[in-house]
PDB file of C-alpha atoms in Angstrom:
ATOM      1  CA  MET T  30     -18.031 -42.486 144.700  1.00 51.00           C
ATOM      2  CA  SER T  31     -14.937 -43.895 146.350  1.00 54.00           C
ATOM      3  CA  VAL T  32     -11.374 -42.802 145.682  1.00 51.00           C
ATOM      4  CA  SER T  33     -10.684 -45.994 143.723  1.00 56.00           C
ATOM      5  CA  ASP T  34     -13.669 -45.366 141.459  1.00 54.00           C
ATOM      6  CA  ALA T  35     -12.461 -41.797 140.788  1.00 52.00           C
ATOM      7  CA  ARG T  36      -8.998 -43.036 139.853  1.00 53.00           C
ATOM      8  CA  ALA T  37     -10.515 -45.598 137.492  1.00 52.00           C
ATOM      9  CA  ALA T  38     -12.556 -42.905 135.755  1.00 51.00           C
ATOM     10  CA  LEU T  39      -9.583 -40.502 135.346  1.00 48.00           C
ATOM     11  CA  PRO T  40      -8.051 -42.136 132.206  1.00 56.00           C
ATOM     12  CA  ALA T  41     -11.443 -41.954 130.508  1.00 52.00           C
ATOM     13  CA  VAL T  42     -11.673 -38.244 131.258  1.00 52.00           C
ATOM     14  CA  GLU T  43      -8.140 -37.650 129.925  1.00 54.00           C
ATOM     15  CA  LEU T  44      -8.950 -39.656 126.784  1.00 54.00           C
ATOM     16  CA  SER T  45     -12.109 -37.649 126.267  1.00 69.00           C
ATOM     17  CA  ALA T  46     -10.130 -34.396 126.572  1.00 70.00           C
ATOM     18  CA  ARG T  47      -7.658 -35.605 123.950  1.00 74.00           C
ATOM     19  CA  TRP T  48     -10.486 -36.407 121.550  1.00 76.00           C
ATOM     20  CA  ARG T  49     -12.022 -32.967 122.094  1.00 74.00           C
ATOM     21  CA  THR T  50      -8.675 -31.340 121.340  1.00 75.00           C
ATOM     22  CA  LEU T  51      -8.306 -33.458 118.199  1.00 75.00           C
ATOM     23  CA  ALA T  52     -11.838 -32.574 117.127  1.00 76.00           C
ATOM     24  CA  LEU T  53     -10.964 -28.885 117.396  1.00 76.00           C
ATOM     25  CA  LEU T  54      -7.730 -29.300 115.440  1.00 77.00           C
ATOM     26  CA  VAL T  55      -9.133 -31.360 112.559  1.00 80.00           C
ATOM     27  CA  PRO T  56     -11.132 -28.492 110.942  1.00 81.00           C
ATOM     28  CA  LEU T  57      -8.093 -26.208 111.137  1.00 78.00           C
ATOM     29  CA  LEU T  58      -5.838 -28.858 109.612  1.00 77.00           C
ATOM     30  CA  LEU T  59      -8.348 -29.477 106.830  1.00 82.00           C
ATOM     31  CA  LEU T  60      -8.600 -25.756 106.154  1.00 81.00           C
ATOM     32  CA  ASP T  61      -4.803 -25.430 105.988  1.00 74.00           C
ATOM     33  CA  GLY T  62      -4.629 -28.421 103.694  1.00 76.00           C
ATOM     34  CA  LEU T  63      -7.284 -27.104 101.303  1.00 80.00           C
ATOM     35  CA  VAL T  64      -6.130 -23.497 101.294  1.00 78.00           C
ATOM     36  CA  PHE T  65      -2.336 -23.971 101.340  1.00 80.00           C
ATOM     37  CA  LEU T  66      -1.081 -27.517 100.912  1.00 82.00           C
ATOM     38  CA  VAL T  67      -3.299 -28.547  97.988  1.00 84.00           C
ATOM     39  CA  PRO T  68      -2.599 -25.417  95.863  1.00 85.00           C
ATOM     40  CA  MET T  69       1.103 -25.548  96.701  1.00 86.00           C
ATOM     41  CA  GLY T  70       1.197 -29.239  95.842  1.00 89.00           C
ATOM     42  CA  TYR T  71      -0.429 -28.554  92.487  1.00 88.00           C
ATOM     43  CA  LEU T  72       1.984 -25.675  91.876  1.00 89.00           C
ATOM     44  CA  LEU T  73       4.937 -27.919  92.671  1.00 91.00           C
ATOM     45  CA  ARG T  74       3.623 -30.629  90.357  1.00 91.00           C
ATOM     46  CA  LEU T  75       3.032 -28.097  87.590  1.00 91.00           C
ATOM     47  CA  SER T  76       6.616 -26.863  87.879  1.00 91.00           C
ATOM     48  CA  PHE T  77       7.797 -30.345  86.805  1.00 93.00           C
ATOM     49  CA  ALA T  78       5.589 -30.476  83.716  1.00 91.00           C
ATOM     50  CA  GLU T  79       6.928 -30.325  80.176  1.00 91.00           C
ATOM     51  CA  ARG T  80       6.947 -26.928  78.466  1.00 87.00           C
ATOM     52  CA  THR T  81       5.097 -26.821  75.141  1.00 84.00           C
ATOM     53  CA  SER T  82       4.642 -24.237  72.409  1.00 78.00           C
ATOM     54  CA  GLY T  83       1.075 -25.190  71.608  1.00 72.00           C
ATOM     55  CA  GLY T  84      -0.442 -25.023  75.100  1.00 73.00           C
ATOM     56  CA  ALA T  85       0.111 -24.132  78.694  1.00 79.00           C
ATOM     57  CA  PHE T  86       1.812 -27.435  79.568  1.00 82.00           C
ATOM     58  CA  ALA T  87       1.872 -31.092  78.594  1.00 79.00           C
ATOM     59  CA  GLU T  88      -0.494 -32.927  80.915  1.00 82.00           C
ATOM     60  CA  GLY T  89       0.928 -35.991  82.650  1.00 83.00           C
ATOM     61  CA  SER T  90       4.498 -35.178  81.659  1.00 86.00           C
ATOM     62  CA  TRP T  91       7.531 -34.851  83.919  1.00 92.00           C
ATOM     63  CA  SER T  92      10.399 -32.502  83.117  1.00 91.00           C
ATOM     64  CA  LEU T  93      12.897 -30.076  84.623  1.00 92.00           C
ATOM     65  CA  ALA T  94      12.462 -27.687  81.707  1.00 91.00           C
ATOM     66  CA  GLY T  95      10.800 -25.039  83.875  1.00 91.00           C
ATOM     67  CA  TYR T  96      13.699 -24.979  86.314  1.00 94.00           C
ATOM     68  CA  GLU T  97      16.183 -25.056  83.436  1.00 93.00           C
ATOM     69  CA  TYR T  98      14.495 -21.946  82.030  1.00 92.00           C
ATOM     70  CA  VAL T  99      14.873 -20.181  85.380  1.00 93.00           C
ATOM     71  CA  ALA T 100      18.504 -21.281  85.720  1.00 93.00           C
ATOM     72  CA  GLU T 101      19.571 -20.441  82.159  1.00 93.00           C
ATOM     73  CA  THR T 102      17.733 -17.177  81.382  1.00 92.00           C
ATOM     74  CA  PRO T 103      19.748 -14.027  82.226  1.00 95.00           C
ATOM     75  CA  LEU T 104      16.604 -11.869  82.335  1.00 93.00           C
ATOM     76  CA  VAL T 105      15.165 -14.064  85.078  1.00 93.00           C
ATOM     77  CA  HIS T 106      18.394 -13.689  87.061  1.00 94.00           C
ATOM     78  CA  GLU T 107      18.250  -9.892  86.733  1.00 95.00           C
ATOM     79  CA  ILE T 108      14.604  -9.734  87.780  1.00 94.00           C
ATOM     80  CA  PHE T 109      15.195 -12.091  90.699  1.00 94.00           C
ATOM     81  CA  ALA T 110      18.182 -10.062  91.875  1.00 94.00           C
ATOM     82  CA  PHE T 111      16.182  -6.849  91.599  1.00 95.00           C
ATOM     83  CA  THR T 112      13.326  -8.424  93.551  1.00 95.00           C
ATOM     84  CA  LEU T 113      15.608  -9.438  96.424  1.00 94.00           C
ATOM     85  CA  GLY T 114      17.292  -6.029  96.483  1.00 95.00           C
ATOM     86  CA  PHE T 115      13.905  -4.298  96.352  1.00 96.00           C
ATOM     87  CA  ALA T 116      12.612  -6.455  99.206  1.00 95.00           C
ATOM     88  CA  VAL T 117      15.682  -5.790 101.362  1.00 94.00           C
ATOM     89  CA  LEU T 118      15.463  -2.026 100.739  1.00 96.00           C
ATOM     90  CA  VAL T 119      11.750  -1.864 101.533  1.00 96.00           C
ATOM     91  CA  THR T 120      12.211  -4.051 104.603  1.00 95.00           C
ATOM     92  CA  ALA T 121      14.971  -1.822 106.007  1.00 96.00           C
ATOM     93  CA  LEU T 122      12.939   1.341 105.434  1.00 97.00           C
ATOM     94  CA  ALA T 123       9.719  -0.224 106.751  1.00 96.00           C
ATOM     95  CA  VAL T 124      11.404  -1.421 109.957  1.00 96.00           C
ATOM     96  CA  ALA T 125      13.016   1.988 110.494  1.00 96.00           C
ATOM     97  CA  VAL T 126       9.734   3.836 109.982  1.00 96.00           C
ATOM     98  CA  GLY T 127       7.805   1.244 111.987  1.00 95.00           C
ATOM     99  CA  VAL T 128      10.140   1.428 114.986  1.00 95.00           C
ATOM    100  CA  THR T 129      10.140   5.248 114.969  1.00 94.00           C
ATOM    101  CA  TYR T 130       6.368   5.499 114.633  1.00 95.00           C
ATOM    102  CA  ALA T 131       5.695   2.776 117.191  1.00 95.00           C
ATOM    103  CA  TYR T 132       8.016   4.450 119.677  1.00 92.00           C
ATOM    104  CA  ALA T 133       6.198   7.755 119.147  1.00 92.00           C
ATOM    105  CA  VAL T 134       2.848   6.031 119.757  1.00 93.00           C
ATOM    106  CA  TRP T 135       4.192   4.342 122.881  1.00 91.00           C
ATOM    107  CA  ARG T 136       5.513   7.620 124.270  1.00 88.00           C
ATOM    108  CA  ALA T 137       2.334   9.526 123.413  1.00 90.00           C
ATOM    109  CA  ALA T 138      -0.611   9.701 125.804  1.00 85.00           C
ATOM    110  CA  GLY T 139      -4.332  10.323 125.710  1.00 86.00           C
ATOM    111  CA  PRO T 140      -5.882  11.470 122.425  1.00 90.00           C
ATOM    112  CA  TRP T 141      -2.496  11.718 120.709  1.00 92.00           C
ATOM    113  CA  ARG T 142      -1.880   8.004 121.151  1.00 91.00           C
ATOM    114  CA  THR T 143      -5.385   7.234 119.883  1.00 91.00           C
ATOM    115  CA  LEU T 144      -4.875   9.481 116.860  1.00 92.00           C
ATOM    116  CA  LEU T 145      -1.506   7.948 115.982  1.00 92.00           C
ATOM    117  CA  LEU T 146      -2.824   4.399 116.344  1.00 91.00           C
ATOM    118  CA  ALA T 147      -5.869   5.244 114.259  1.00 91.00           C
ATOM    119  CA  GLY T 148      -3.593   6.434 111.472  1.00 89.00           C
ATOM    120  CA  ALA T 149      -1.877   3.041 111.333  1.00 90.00           C
ATOM    121  CA  VAL T 150      -4.978   0.913 111.826  1.00 90.00           C
ATOM    122  CA  CYS T 151      -7.184   2.791 109.361  1.00 88.00           C
ATOM    123  CA  SER T 152      -4.570   2.234 106.672  1.00 85.00           C
ATOM    124  CA  LEU T 153      -5.168  -1.519 106.987  1.00 87.00           C
ATOM    125  CA  PHE T 154      -8.838  -0.982 106.161  1.00 86.00           C
ATOM    126  CA  THR T 155      -7.932   0.723 102.879  1.00 85.00           C
ATOM    127  CA  THR T 156      -7.599  -1.379  99.755  1.00 87.00           C
ATOM    128  CA  ILE T 157      -4.258  -1.561  97.985  1.00 88.00           C
ATOM    129  CA  VAL T 158      -5.598   0.172  94.858  1.00 86.00           C
ATOM    130  CA  VAL T 159      -6.785   3.144  96.926  1.00 88.00           C
ATOM    131  CA  LYS T 160      -3.397   3.314  98.678  1.00 88.00           C
ATOM    132  CA  LEU T 161      -1.554   3.342  95.369  1.00 89.00           C
ATOM    133  CA  PHE T 162      -3.907   5.990  93.982  1.00 89.00           C
ATOM    134  CA  ALA T 163      -3.109   8.089  97.062  1.00 88.00           C
ATOM    135  CA  VAL T 164       0.620   7.667  96.350  1.00 89.00           C
ATOM    136  CA  VAL T 165       0.095   9.048  92.848  1.00 89.00           C
ATOM    137  CA  LEU T 166      -1.985  11.977  94.128  1.00 89.00           C
ATOM    138  CA  VAL T 167       0.571  12.915  96.788  1.00 90.00           C
ATOM    139  CA  PHE T 168       3.914  12.199  95.096  1.00 90.00           C
ATOM    140  CA  SER T 169       3.328  12.792  91.376  1.00 89.00           C
ATOM    141  CA  PRO T 170       5.055  15.818  89.723  1.00 87.00           C
ATOM    142  CA  ARG T 171       1.780  17.742  90.016  1.00 86.00           C
ATOM    143  CA  GLY T 172       0.760  16.154  93.294  1.00 86.00           C
ATOM    144  CA  VAL T 173       0.229  17.662  96.703  1.00 88.00           C
ATOM    145  CA  LEU T 174       3.826  17.307  97.911  1.00 88.00           C
ATOM    146  CA  ASN T 175       5.431  18.839  94.827  1.00 87.00           C
ATOM    147  CA  ASP T 176       2.871  21.649  94.736  1.00 87.00           C
ATOM    148  CA  VAL T 177       3.862  22.580  98.287  1.00 86.00           C
ATOM    149  CA  LEU T 178       7.610  22.249  97.687  1.00 84.00           C
ATOM    150  CA  THR T 179       7.576  24.271  94.475  1.00 86.00           C
ATOM    151  CA  GLY T 180       4.986  26.788  95.646  1.00 81.00           C
ATOM    152  CA  VAL T 181       6.320  27.793  99.057  1.00 80.00           C
ATOM    153  CA  GLY T 182       9.435  25.638  99.359  1.00 71.00           C
ATOM    154  CA  PRO T 183      12.973  25.797  98.002  1.00 76.00           C
ATOM    155  CA  LEU T 184      12.426  23.649  94.900  1.00 77.00           C
ATOM    156  CA  ALA T 185      12.153  25.184  91.455  1.00 80.00           C
ATOM    157  CA  GLU T 186      11.306  21.908  89.712  1.00 85.00           C
ATOM    158  CA  PRO T 187       9.095  19.084  91.011  1.00 86.00           C
ATOM    159  CA  LEU T 188      10.686  15.892  92.263  1.00 86.00           C
ATOM    160  CA  LEU T 189      10.196  12.749  90.200  1.00 88.00           C
ATOM    161  CA  LEU T 190       8.835  10.374  92.834  1.00 88.00           C
ATOM    162  CA  VAL T 191       6.559   8.152  90.715  1.00 89.00           C
ATOM    163  CA  ASP T 192       7.037   6.039  87.601  1.00 90.00           C
ATOM    164  CA  ASN T 193      10.476   5.037  88.869  1.00 91.00           C
ATOM    165  CA  LEU T 194      12.147   3.039  91.622  1.00 92.00           C
ATOM    166  CA  ALA T 195      11.345   5.686  94.227  1.00 92.00           C
ATOM    167  CA  GLY T 196       7.652   5.424  93.400  1.00 91.00           C
ATOM    168  CA  ALA T 197       7.692   1.638  93.638  1.00 93.00           C
ATOM    169  CA  VAL T 198       9.443   1.782  97.019  1.00 95.00           C
ATOM    170  CA  ILE T 199       7.107   4.459  98.390  1.00 93.00           C
ATOM    171  CA  ALA T 200       4.046   2.549  97.202  1.00 93.00           C
ATOM    172  CA  GLN T 201       5.279  -0.694  98.751  1.00 94.00           C
ATOM    173  CA  LEU T 202       5.975   1.123 102.020  1.00 95.00           C
ATOM    174  CA  TYR T 203       2.368   2.282 102.066  1.00 92.00           C
ATOM    175  CA  ILE T 204       1.396  -1.400 102.057  1.00 93.00           C
ATOM    176  CA  VAL T 205       3.803  -2.871 104.630  1.00 95.00           C
ATOM    177  CA  VAL T 206       4.553  -0.058 107.084  1.00 95.00           C
ATOM    178  CA  PRO T 207       1.260  -0.362 109.033  1.00 94.00           C
ATOM    179  CA  TYR T 208       2.055  -4.001 109.828  1.00 95.00           C
ATOM    180  CA  ALA T 209       5.560  -3.033 110.980  1.00 95.00           C
ATOM    181  CA  ILE T 210       4.160  -0.308 113.222  1.00 95.00           C
ATOM    182  CA  LEU T 211       1.595  -2.521 114.915  1.00 94.00           C
ATOM    183  CA  THR T 212       3.948  -5.466 115.481  1.00 94.00           C
ATOM    184  CA  VAL T 213       6.606  -3.293 117.106  1.00 95.00           C
ATOM    185  CA  TYR T 214       4.049  -1.337 119.134  1.00 95.00           C
ATOM    186  CA  ALA T 215       2.483  -4.565 120.430  1.00 93.00           C
ATOM    187  CA  VAL T 216       5.845  -5.527 121.932  1.00 93.00           C
ATOM    188  CA  LEU T 217       6.549  -2.057 123.309  1.00 92.00           C
ATOM    189  CA  THR T 218       3.294  -2.131 125.277  1.00 91.00           C
ATOM    190  CA  THR T 219       4.788  -4.936 127.389  1.00 91.00           C
ATOM    191  CA  LEU T 220       7.788  -2.803 128.429  1.00 87.00           C
ATOM    192  CA  ASP T 221       7.671  -1.795 132.083  1.00 84.00           C
ATOM    193  CA  ASP T 222       7.861   1.988 132.414  1.00 80.00           C
ATOM    194  CA  SER T 223       9.826   1.575 135.632  1.00 83.00           C
ATOM    195  CA  LEU T 224      12.805   0.269 133.607  1.00 84.00           C
ATOM    196  CA  VAL T 225      12.834   3.461 131.569  1.00 82.00           C
ATOM    197  CA  GLU T 226      12.548   5.595 134.686  1.00 81.00           C
ATOM    198  CA  ALA T 227      15.355   3.647 136.353  1.00 86.00           C
ATOM    199  CA  ALA T 228      17.610   4.249 133.358  1.00 81.00           C
ATOM    200  CA  ARG T 229      16.796   7.956 133.456  1.00 79.00           C
ATOM    201  CA  ASP T 230      17.509   8.089 137.188  1.00 77.00           C
ATOM    202  CA  LEU T 231      20.910   6.518 136.545  1.00 79.00           C
ATOM    203  CA  GLY T 232      21.817   9.359 134.212  1.00 80.00           C
ATOM    204  CA  ALA T 233      20.933   7.957 130.778  1.00 78.00           C
ATOM    205  CA  ASP T 234      19.563  10.454 128.261  1.00 80.00           C
ATOM    206  CA  ARG T 235      16.697   9.668 125.859  1.00 80.00           C
ATOM    207  CA  PRO T 236      18.893   8.284 123.036  1.00 83.00           C
ATOM    208  CA  ALA T 237      20.714   6.034 125.502  1.00 85.00           C
ATOM    209  CA  VAL T 238      17.423   4.822 127.006  1.00 84.00           C
ATOM    210  CA  PHE T 239      16.104   4.055 123.548  1.00 85.00           C
ATOM    211  CA  ARG T 240      19.298   2.248 122.542  1.00 85.00           C
ATOM    212  CA  GLU T 241      19.901   0.294 125.753  1.00 86.00           C
ATOM    213  CA  VAL T 242      16.374  -0.363 127.064  1.00 87.00           C
ATOM    214  CA  VAL T 243      13.671   0.155 124.450  1.00 88.00           C
ATOM    215  CA  LEU T 244      15.378  -1.300 121.381  1.00 89.00           C
ATOM    216  CA  PRO T 245      16.504  -4.585 122.999  1.00 89.00           C
ATOM    217  CA  HIS T 246      13.000  -5.113 124.375  1.00 88.00           C
ATOM    218  CA  ALA T 247      11.461  -4.455 120.948  1.00 90.00           C
ATOM    219  CA  ARG T 248      13.654  -6.994 119.111  1.00 89.00           C
ATOM    220  CA  PRO T 249      10.954  -9.673 118.720  1.00 88.00           C
ATOM    221  CA  GLY T 250       8.577  -7.111 117.232  1.00 91.00           C
ATOM    222  CA  ILE T 251      11.322  -5.804 114.950  1.00 92.00           C
ATOM    223  CA  ALA T 252      12.020  -9.361 113.783  1.00 89.00           C
ATOM    224  CA  VAL T 253       8.365 -10.002 112.986  1.00 89.00           C
ATOM    225  CA  ALA T 254       8.069  -6.623 111.256  1.00 93.00           C
ATOM    226  CA  GLY T 255      11.100  -7.479 109.125  1.00 92.00           C
ATOM    227  CA  ILE T 256       9.748 -10.900 108.198  1.00 89.00           C
ATOM    228  CA  ILE T 257       6.336  -9.499 107.243  1.00 91.00           C
ATOM    229  CA  SER T 258       7.832  -6.644 105.225  1.00 94.00           C
ATOM    230  CA  PHE T 259      10.267  -8.939 103.406  1.00 93.00           C
ATOM    231  CA  THR T 260       7.582 -11.518 102.647  1.00 91.00           C
ATOM    232  CA  TRP T 261       5.191  -8.929 101.216  1.00 92.00           C
ATOM    233  CA  SER T 262       7.952  -7.213  99.241  1.00 93.00           C
ATOM    234  CA  VAL T 263       9.393 -10.358  97.658  1.00 93.00           C
ATOM    235  CA  GLY T 264       5.934 -10.985  96.219  1.00 89.00           C
ATOM    236  CA  ALA T 265       5.347  -7.319  95.333  1.00 92.00           C
ATOM    237  CA  TYR T 266       3.103  -6.957  92.294  1.00 93.00           C
ATOM    238  CA  PRO T 267       0.774  -3.911  92.266  1.00 91.00           C
ATOM    239  CA  ALA T 268       3.219  -1.315  93.642  1.00 92.00           C
ATOM    240  CA  PRO T 269       6.039  -1.845  91.079  1.00 92.00           C
ATOM    241  CA  LEU T 270       3.544  -2.406  88.278  1.00 90.00           C
ATOM    242  CA  LEU T 271       1.298   0.615  88.846  1.00 88.00           C
ATOM    243  CA  VAL T 272       3.610   3.196  90.445  1.00 91.00           C
ATOM    244  CA  GLY T 273       7.023   2.099  89.179  1.00 87.00           C
ATOM    245  CA  SER T 274       8.295   2.232  85.619  1.00 84.00           C
ATOM    246  CA  GLY T 275       8.657  -0.685  83.278  1.00 79.00           C
ATOM    247  CA  SER T 276      12.172  -1.282  84.611  1.00 84.00           C
ATOM    248  CA  GLU T 277      10.984  -2.192  88.119  1.00 87.00           C
ATOM    249  CA  GLN T 278       9.983  -5.756  87.306  1.00 91.00           C
ATOM    250  CA  THR T 279       9.665  -8.268  90.121  1.00 93.00           C
ATOM    251  CA  THR T 280       9.301 -12.028  90.037  1.00 94.00           C
ATOM    252  CA  ALA T 281       5.565 -11.654  90.628  1.00 93.00           C
ATOM    253  CA  ILE T 282       5.219  -9.531  87.506  1.00 94.00           C
ATOM    254  CA  LEU T 283       7.304 -12.019  85.519  1.00 94.00           C
ATOM    255  CA  VAL T 284       5.202 -14.937  86.780  1.00 93.00           C
ATOM    256  CA  SER T 285       2.081 -13.084  85.660  1.00 92.00           C
ATOM    257  CA  GLN T 286       3.556 -12.492  82.207  1.00 92.00           C
ATOM    258  CA  LEU T 287       4.601 -16.126  81.843  1.00 91.00           C
ATOM    259  CA  LEU T 288       1.131 -17.308  82.870  1.00 89.00           C
ATOM    260  CA  LEU T 289      -1.134 -14.865  81.056  1.00 88.00           C
ATOM    261  CA  THR T 290       0.919 -13.670  78.091  1.00 88.00           C
ATOM    262  CA  GLU T 291       3.317 -16.447  77.144  1.00 88.00           C
ATOM    263  CA  PHE T 292       1.241 -19.334  78.549  1.00 89.00           C
ATOM    264  CA  ASP T 293       4.425 -20.943  79.853  1.00 90.00           C
ATOM    265  CA  TRP T 294       2.954 -22.464  83.001  1.00 91.00           C
ATOM    266  CA  PRO T 295       5.870 -24.780  83.946  1.00 92.00           C
ATOM    267  CA  ALA T 296       8.364 -21.894  83.870  1.00 92.00           C
ATOM    268  CA  ALA T 297       5.969 -19.661  85.827  1.00 93.00           C
ATOM    269  CA  ALA T 298       5.360 -22.406  88.379  1.00 93.00           C
ATOM    270  CA  ALA T 299       9.097 -23.087  88.757  1.00 94.00           C
ATOM    271  CA  LEU T 300       9.816 -19.409  89.354  1.00 94.00           C
ATOM    272  CA  ALA T 301       6.936 -19.218  91.842  1.00 93.00           C
ATOM    273  CA  VAL T 302       8.201 -22.281  93.723  1.00 94.00           C
ATOM    274  CA  ILE T 303      11.700 -20.789  93.979  1.00 93.00           C
ATOM    275  CA  THR T 304      10.242 -17.496  95.238  1.00 92.00           C
ATOM    276  CA  VAL T 305       8.167 -19.283  97.864  1.00 91.00           C
ATOM    277  CA  ALA T 306      11.257 -21.255  98.916  1.00 91.00           C
ATOM    278  CA  VAL T 307      13.179 -18.008  99.409  1.00 88.00           C
ATOM    279  CA  VAL T 308      10.351 -16.569 101.521  1.00 87.00           C
ATOM    280  CA  LEU T 309      10.091 -19.701 103.657  1.00 87.00           C
ATOM    281  CA  THR T 310      13.866 -19.771 104.117  1.00 87.00           C
ATOM    282  CA  ALA T 311      13.842 -16.158 105.307  1.00 81.00           C
ATOM    283  CA  LEU T 312      10.977 -16.975 107.649  1.00 81.00           C
ATOM    284  CA  LEU T 313      12.739 -20.009 109.106  1.00 83.00           C
ATOM    285  CA  VAL T 314      16.009 -18.114 109.541  1.00 81.00           C
ATOM    286  CA  GLY T 315      14.185 -15.295 111.289  1.00 74.00           C
ATOM    287  CA  LEU T 316      12.394 -17.676 113.617  1.00 74.00           C
ATOM    288  CA  TRP T 317      15.596 -19.610 114.271  1.00 77.00           C
ATOM    289  CA  ARG T 318      17.431 -16.434 115.256  1.00 69.00           C
ATOM    290  CA  LEU T 319      14.722 -15.694 117.782  1.00 65.00           C
ATOM    291  CA  ASP T 320      16.049 -17.487 120.833  1.00 55.00           C
ATOM    292  CA  ASP T 321      14.050 -18.622 123.841  1.00 47.00           C
ATOM    293  CA  GLY T 322      14.452 -15.220 125.437  1.00 47.00           C
ATOM    294  CA  GLY T 323      12.789 -13.576 122.482  1.00 47.00           C
ATOM    295  CA  GLU T 324      15.871 -11.702 121.272  1.00 50.00           C
ATOM    296  CA  LEU T 325      16.981 -11.466 117.698  1.00 48.00           C
ATOM    297  CA  LEU T 326      20.666 -11.845 116.964  1.00 44.00           C
ATOM    298  CA  GLY T 327      21.332 -11.644 120.684  1.00 46.00           C
TER     299      GLY T 327
END
């Protein structure tokens, strides 16, 4: 084949490659549409339905009553404020624990690194109910921790670490901390050890190396860990419900009550839409603050 024939055939090859790429993307786009866009579209439509006392909602109706309920009900405001505060608290603690644990894994070697990683990974294979049951067994007034502290430790009375805010926070940390650990550790594995050694050779001690070399490099992982922890915690349902007290109500618990107990679907849908909007806003802000160099708030 001559050079001119090859050039003539090149556009056809490029066109064929584009079609192959499109053919690979179509199933993924359809899956996203069916799994995310269609349910979210129905949820959005339901949030604009008319509230009724005799049924879940008035079919075919259009109304802002659901959003008016969210805007005008003080209890909803209190629960929403608690949910945001709870999510921020859990996120801060999860990032702190995740960074510390990931740094320990990164500094460890041989079987110790394998053991530490296994502790984080195996937690992901455990169902949420089992994790929460473990929280009760370990942190309850007659649990393992209090038995040790009151038996051989300095405490005369057991600590109340379940059926309250502390229990809800601890239980939620059991859920989100493994993700924070793995995201930060994944970034730390890309750090060149020679940079750490160079900082040590220049006279920096371990805290200075961690602050000036390790932490800046780990910022993308810290950002992702924060986003994941905040997203999971804003939608927290089982941890506050099963390990917290009745006072630790989140928007997810309120949405469940509106749906299953009060059958007020428009109000539940409106509250769910607002919660999703908050999560997406936090996600977009986090991604926006990640600049091209991969630094957060740099």
